[in-house]
């Protein structure tokens, strides 16, 4: 897929490319940090409840998990982990 970038100002394509690469690198580092953070949270819940986060999500959506307040924290951590994994995959696929 091709993408067109509009540039306002008097910058060379190389300067713009370097700035975009630096921004992508910074976002990739932030995503990796967040993935590590949410992975640890999910892993702690997995150990505590003896099931993987994917199975937990299936059971939660099916309504078979109950309504413990911790489950909302686990849900939020798993959704965040999935979001940041996808974001990192997107960032990693960009070739400038």
Coordinates of C-alpha atoms in Angstrom, one line a residue, residues 31 35 83-94:
X31 CA 4.8 0.0 22.4
X35 CA 3.5 -4.7 25.9
X83 CA -3.9 -3.1 21.2
X84 CA -0.2 -2.5 21.7
X85 CA 0.8 -5.7 20.0
X86 CA -1.2 -4.7 17.0
X87 CA 0.2 -1.2 17.1
X88 CA 3.8 -2.5 17.2
X89 CA 3.0 -4.9 14.3
X90 CA 1.8 -1.9 12.2
X91 CA 4.8 0.2 13.1
X92 CA 7.1 -2.6 12.3
X93 CA 5.5 -3.1 8.9
X94 CA 6.2 0.5 7.8

